[in-house]
mmCIF file of C-alpha atoms in Angstrom:
data_model
loop_
_atom_site.group_PDB
_atom_site.id
_atom_site.type_symbol
_atom_site.label_atom_id
_atom_site.label_comp_id
_atom_site.label_asym_id
_atom_site.label_seq_id
_atom_site.Cartn_x
_atom_site.Cartn_y
_atom_site.Cartn_z
ATOM 1 C CA UNK J 1 7.478 75.200 46.923
ATOM 2 C CA UNK J 2 9.819 78.022 47.912
ATOM 3 C CA UNK J 3 10.385 76.464 51.325
ATOM 4 C CA UNK J 4 11.041 73.070 49.762
ATOM 5 C CA UNK J 5 13.469 74.631 47.307
ATOM 6 C CA UNK J 6 15.287 76.370 50.152
ATOM 7 C CA UNK J 7 15.567 73.064 52.020
ATOM 8 C CA UNK J 8 16.914 71.338 48.916
ATOM 9 C CA UNK J 9 19.534 74.055 48.431
ATOM 10 C CA UNK J 10 20.552 74.080 52.091
ATOM 11 C CA UNK J 11 21.081 70.309 52.054
ATOM 12 C CA UNK J 12 23.114 70.612 48.842
ATOM 13 C CA UNK J 13 20.704 68.419 46.883
ATOM 14 C CA UNK J 14 19.689 70.921 44.206
ATOM 15 C CA UNK J 15 21.722 69.048 41.577
ATOM 16 C CA UNK J 16 19.653 65.935 42.275
ATOM 17 C CA UNK J 17 16.184 67.148 43.248
ATOM 18 C CA UNK J 18 13.920 69.604 41.435
ATOM 19 C CA UNK J 19 10.885 71.097 43.131
ATOM 20 C CA UNK J 20 7.783 71.435 40.961
ATOM 21 C CA UNK J 21 4.039 70.789 40.875
ATOM 22 C CA UNK J 22 1.755 69.180 38.304
ATOM 23 C CA UNK J 23 -1.174 71.065 36.775
ATOM 24 C CA UNK J 24 -4.242 70.040 34.788
ATOM 25 C CA UNK J 25 -5.511 71.585 31.574
ATOM 26 C CA UNK J 26 -8.364 73.111 33.595
ATOM 27 C CA UNK J 27 -5.976 75.977 34.461
ATOM 28 C CA UNK J 28 -6.202 77.108 30.835
ATOM 29 C CA UNK J 29 -8.893 79.611 29.995
ATOM 30 C CA UNK J 30 -8.160 79.450 26.280
ATOM 31 C CA UNK J 31 -6.573 76.634 24.294
ATOM 32 C CA UNK J 32 -7.835 76.953 20.705
ATOM 33 C CA UNK J 33 -5.990 77.502 18.545
ATOM 34 C CA UNK J 34 -2.910 76.416 20.517
ATOM 35 C CA UNK J 35 -1.212 79.806 20.065
ATOM 36 C CA UNK J 36 -4.144 81.374 21.955
ATOM 37 C CA UNK J 37 -3.316 79.306 25.034
ATOM 38 C CA UNK J 38 -3.642 81.389 28.199
ATOM 39 C CA UNK J 39 -4.223 80.755 31.881
ATOM 40 C CA UNK J 40 -7.671 81.413 33.336
ATOM 41 C CA UNK J 41 -8.033 84.882 34.816
ATOM 42 C CA UNK J 42 -8.764 83.524 38.300
ATOM 43 C CA UNK J 43 -5.551 81.459 38.409
ATOM 44 C CA UNK J 44 -3.301 83.565 36.170
ATOM 45 C CA UNK J 45 -1.529 85.231 39.085
ATOM 46 C CA UNK J 46 -0.803 81.947 40.836
ATOM 47 C CA UNK J 47 0.293 80.228 37.625
ATOM 48 C CA UNK J 48 2.552 83.135 36.677
ATOM 49 C CA UNK J 49 4.290 82.902 40.053
ATOM 50 C CA UNK J 50 4.678 79.138 39.666
ATOM 51 C CA UNK J 51 6.115 79.441 36.163
ATOM 52 C CA UNK J 52 8.516 82.191 37.279
ATOM 53 C CA UNK J 53 9.668 80.025 40.178
ATOM 54 C CA UNK J 54 10.236 77.019 37.926
ATOM 55 C CA UNK J 55 12.046 79.084 35.311
ATOM 56 C CA UNK J 56 14.370 80.616 37.912
ATOM 57 C CA UNK J 57 15.287 77.128 39.128
ATOM 58 C CA UNK J 58 15.512 75.550 35.667
ATOM 59 C CA UNK J 59 12.747 73.132 36.626
ATOM 60 C CA UNK J 60 9.966 71.838 34.350
ATOM 61 C CA UNK J 61 6.236 72.332 34.677
ATOM 62 C CA UNK J 62 4.605 68.869 34.763
ATOM 63 C CA UNK J 63 1.297 68.994 32.883
ATOM 64 C CA UNK J 64 -1.525 66.451 32.744
ATOM 65 C CA UNK J 65 -2.654 66.056 29.128
ATOM 66 C CA UNK J 66 -5.802 64.042 28.387
ATOM 67 C CA UNK J 67 -7.048 64.205 24.793
ATOM 68 C CA UNK J 68 -9.738 61.690 25.826
ATOM 69 C CA UNK J 69 -11.604 64.232 27.964
ATOM 70 C CA UNK J 70 -11.474 66.907 25.265
ATOM 71 C CA UNK J 71 -12.720 64.424 22.669
ATOM 72 C CA UNK J 72 -15.435 62.881 24.869
ATOM 73 C CA UNK J 73 -16.803 66.319 25.747
ATOM 74 C CA UNK J 74 -17.283 67.257 22.079
ATOM 75 C CA UNK J 75 -17.101 64.225 19.741
ATOM 76 C CA UNK J 76 -19.185 66.062 17.171
ATOM 77 C CA UNK J 77 -16.374 68.534 16.544
ATOM 78 C CA UNK J 78 -13.249 66.621 17.639
ATOM 79 C CA UNK J 79 -12.550 63.514 15.588
ATOM 80 C CA UNK J 80 -11.462 60.242 17.150
ATOM 81 C CA UNK J 81 -8.617 60.003 14.627
ATOM 82 C CA UNK J 82 -7.294 63.391 15.785
ATOM 83 C CA UNK J 83 -7.435 62.264 19.423
ATOM 84 C CA UNK J 84 -5.802 58.861 18.741
ATOM 85 C CA UNK J 85 -2.872 60.123 16.609
ATOM 86 C CA UNK J 86 -4.386 58.610 13.437
ATOM 87 C CA UNK J 87 -5.018 61.692 11.322
ATOM 88 C CA UNK J 88 -3.065 61.673 8.038
ATOM 89 C CA UNK J 89 -3.631 65.365 7.354
ATOM 90 C CA UNK J 90 -3.487 68.454 9.566
ATOM 91 C CA UNK J 91 -6.678 69.021 11.529
ATOM 92 C CA UNK J 92 -5.742 72.402 13.009
ATOM 93 C CA UNK J 93 -3.655 74.984 11.157
ATOM 94 C CA UNK J 94 -2.452 77.694 13.514
ATOM 95 C CA UNK J 95 -0.516 80.278 11.514
ATOM 96 C CA UNK J 96 2.335 78.329 9.957
ATOM 97 C CA UNK J 97 1.980 75.450 12.430
ATOM 98 C CA UNK J 98 0.086 72.276 11.532
ATOM 99 C CA UNK J 99 -1.433 69.912 14.073
ATOM 100 C CA UNK J 100 -2.085 66.282 13.242
ATOM 101 C CA UNK J 101 -3.010 65.212 16.777
ATOM 102 C CA UNK J 102 -4.782 66.685 19.779
ATOM 103 C CA UNK J 103 -1.970 65.772 22.180
ATOM 104 C CA UNK J 104 0.471 68.166 20.490
ATOM 105 C CA UNK J 105 -2.158 70.897 20.351
ATOM 106 C CA UNK J 106 -2.833 70.588 24.081
ATOM 107 C CA UNK J 107 0.874 70.654 24.962
ATOM 108 C CA UNK J 108 1.426 73.718 22.790
ATOM 109 C CA UNK J 109 -1.531 75.519 24.372
ATOM 110 C CA UNK J 110 0.273 75.110 27.700
ATOM 111 C CA UNK J 111 3.521 76.312 26.128
ATOM 112 C CA UNK J 112 1.800 79.425 24.769
ATOM 113 C CA UNK J 113 0.205 80.169 28.144
ATOM 114 C CA UNK J 114 3.543 79.839 29.933
ATOM 115 C CA UNK J 115 5.311 82.063 27.402
ATOM 116 C CA UNK J 116 2.662 84.754 27.790
ATOM 117 C CA UNK J 117 2.876 84.529 31.575
ATOM 118 C CA UNK J 118 6.587 85.362 31.835
ATOM 119 C CA UNK J 119 7.575 86.534 28.360
ATOM 120 C CA UNK J 120 10.043 83.822 27.401
ATOM 121 C CA UNK J 121 10.010 80.513 25.535
ATOM 122 C CA UNK J 122 12.786 79.049 27.675
ATOM 123 C CA UNK J 123 10.510 76.964 29.897
ATOM 124 C CA UNK J 124 10.661 73.199 30.271
ATOM 125 C CA UNK J 125 7.573 70.988 30.028
ATOM 126 C CA UNK J 126 7.029 67.392 31.171
ATOM 127 C CA UNK J 127 3.820 65.439 30.500
ATOM 128 C CA UNK J 128 3.269 63.952 33.941
ATOM 129 C CA UNK J 129 0.035 62.141 33.046
ATOM 130 C CA UNK J 130 -1.689 61.046 29.873
ATOM 131 C CA UNK J 131 -3.790 58.038 28.945
ATOM 132 C CA UNK J 132 -7.102 56.724 27.659
ATOM 133 C CA UNK J 133 -9.704 54.790 29.665
ATOM 134 C CA UNK J 134 -10.621 51.305 28.480
ATOM 135 C CA UNK J 135 -14.199 51.380 29.835
ATOM 136 C CA UNK J 136 -16.771 53.576 31.541
ATOM 137 C CA UNK J 137 -18.107 55.735 28.699
ATOM 138 C CA UNK J 138 -18.794 53.522 25.737
ATOM 139 C CA UNK J 139 -18.436 53.762 22.753
ATOM 140 C CA UNK J 140 -15.608 56.246 23.354
ATOM 141 C CA UNK J 141 -13.886 54.080 25.947
ATOM 142 C CA UNK J 142 -12.892 50.680 24.603
ATOM 143 C CA UNK J 143 -9.849 48.502 25.101
ATOM 144 C CA UNK J 144 -9.008 48.994 21.431
ATOM 145 C CA UNK J 145 -9.115 52.785 21.740
ATOM 146 C CA UNK J 146 -7.008 52.725 24.913
ATOM 147 C CA UNK J 147 -4.473 50.401 23.308
ATOM 148 C CA UNK J 148 -4.372 52.503 20.136
ATOM 149 C CA UNK J 149 -3.834 55.717 22.085
ATOM 150 C CA UNK J 150 -0.953 54.373 24.157
ATOM 151 C CA UNK J 151 0.657 52.592 21.199
ATOM 152 C CA UNK J 152 0.518 55.702 19.018
ATOM 153 C CA UNK J 153 1.606 57.920 21.912
ATOM 154 C CA UNK J 154 4.680 55.730 22.345
ATOM 155 C CA UNK J 155 5.491 56.003 18.637
ATOM 156 C CA UNK J 156 4.956 59.764 18.619
ATOM 157 C CA UNK J 157 7.216 60.365 21.635
ATOM 158 C CA UNK J 158 9.884 57.947 20.424
ATOM 159 C CA UNK J 159 10.137 58.993 16.789
ATOM 160 C CA UNK J 160 8.571 62.402 16.175
ATOM 161 C CA UNK J 161 10.507 64.705 18.480
ATOM 162 C CA UNK J 162 8.985 67.920 19.769
ATOM 163 C CA UNK J 163 5.732 69.715 19.060
ATOM 164 C CA UNK J 164 4.974 72.154 16.230
ATOM 165 C CA UNK J 165 5.555 75.112 18.573
ATOM 166 C CA UNK J 166 8.527 73.486 20.305
ATOM 167 C CA UNK J 167 10.202 71.313 17.633
ATOM 168 C CA UNK J 168 13.361 70.848 19.714
ATOM 169 C CA UNK J 169 11.498 69.819 22.854
ATOM 170 C CA UNK J 170 12.474 66.436 24.291
ATOM 171 C CA UNK J 171 9.021 65.678 25.651
ATOM 172 C CA UNK J 172 9.366 63.433 28.699
ATOM 173 C CA UNK J 173 5.984 61.697 29.022
ATOM 174 C CA UNK J 174 4.362 59.348 31.547
ATOM 175 C CA UNK J 175 1.375 57.066 30.904
ATOM 176 C CA UNK J 176 -1.430 57.017 33.458
ATOM 177 C CA UNK J 177 -1.895 54.481 34.928
ATOM 178 C CA UNK J 178 -0.327 51.158 35.803
ATOM 179 C CA UNK J 179 -3.443 49.756 37.510
ATOM 180 C CA UNK J 180 -7.186 50.256 37.257
ATOM 181 C CA UNK J 181 -8.457 51.936 40.426
ATOM 182 C CA UNK J 182 -11.477 49.903 41.453
ATOM 183 C CA UNK J 183 -12.121 51.960 44.591
ATOM 184 C CA UNK J 184 -12.790 55.151 42.672
ATOM 185 C CA UNK J 185 -16.320 56.167 41.738
ATOM 186 C CA UNK J 186 -17.593 53.937 38.921
ATOM 187 C CA UNK J 187 -16.893 55.265 35.433
ATOM 188 C CA UNK J 188 -13.896 56.242 33.366
ATOM 189 C CA UNK J 189 -11.761 57.230 36.370
ATOM 190 C CA UNK J 190 -11.565 53.568 37.379
ATOM 191 C CA UNK J 191 -10.335 52.416 34.005
ATOM 192 C CA UNK J 192 -7.074 54.064 32.939
ATOM 193 C CA UNK J 193 -4.907 51.150 34.075
ATOM 194 C CA UNK J 194 -2.815 48.773 32.009
ATOM 195 C CA UNK J 195 -3.594 46.070 34.587
ATOM 196 C CA UNK J 196 -6.530 45.055 36.751
ATOM 197 C CA UNK J 197 -5.950 45.008 40.524
ATOM 198 C CA UNK J 198 -5.496 41.200 40.284
ATOM 199 C CA UNK J 199 -2.438 41.814 38.023
ATOM 200 C CA UNK J 200 -4.048 40.553 34.795
ATOM 201 C CA UNK J 201 -3.677 42.843 31.777
ATOM 202 C CA UNK J 202 -6.576 45.010 30.705
ATOM 203 C CA UNK J 203 -5.122 44.817 27.175
ATOM 204 C CA UNK J 204 -1.664 44.273 25.662
ATOM 205 C CA UNK J 205 0.269 47.515 26.012
ATOM 206 C CA UNK J 206 1.403 47.369 22.389
ATOM 207 C CA UNK J 207 -0.004 45.416 19.485
ATOM 208 C CA UNK J 208 1.399 41.909 19.329
#
């Protein structure tokens, strides 16, 4: 990353290109409650260096946020409504912060970990991947659940602003994925797409 950044600067492209790297929630050793977010001990040094590098270059940390996997691993304690943005009351109360959906809680756990790593809140975040599989682990993976997640995600990003910890955050977010990946190992990993490989829709992106 440092070498890439140097090349970008030397070619006078730093106003147009930002060097970064995406990370998965597996780098977190603690994420509940969100304010307890911290990087795993075995990757803390690497992640601290990455966050320092990004902060010094005013670049964001792209994070992959998948409420589906958290929910599917513990459906007895994590409600589907919390994972699908449908909860009408706070599910997690963390100090004076209230969490109505798992997506926000996961983003804020990353934010807390980054703040602890370098001692400042002035760090940008981008959600580089998020989505819900439409098949592969029924009953948790259905077309209706996938459609509901992406529809409610769109509404949350468009109308609700930042997260409880970062209320002023303009949370740039990308849905994974455009196509189902039929060459992956059978299961949920094949089924995040909005389209099948033959270009037919897996489900309407938004409710009609």
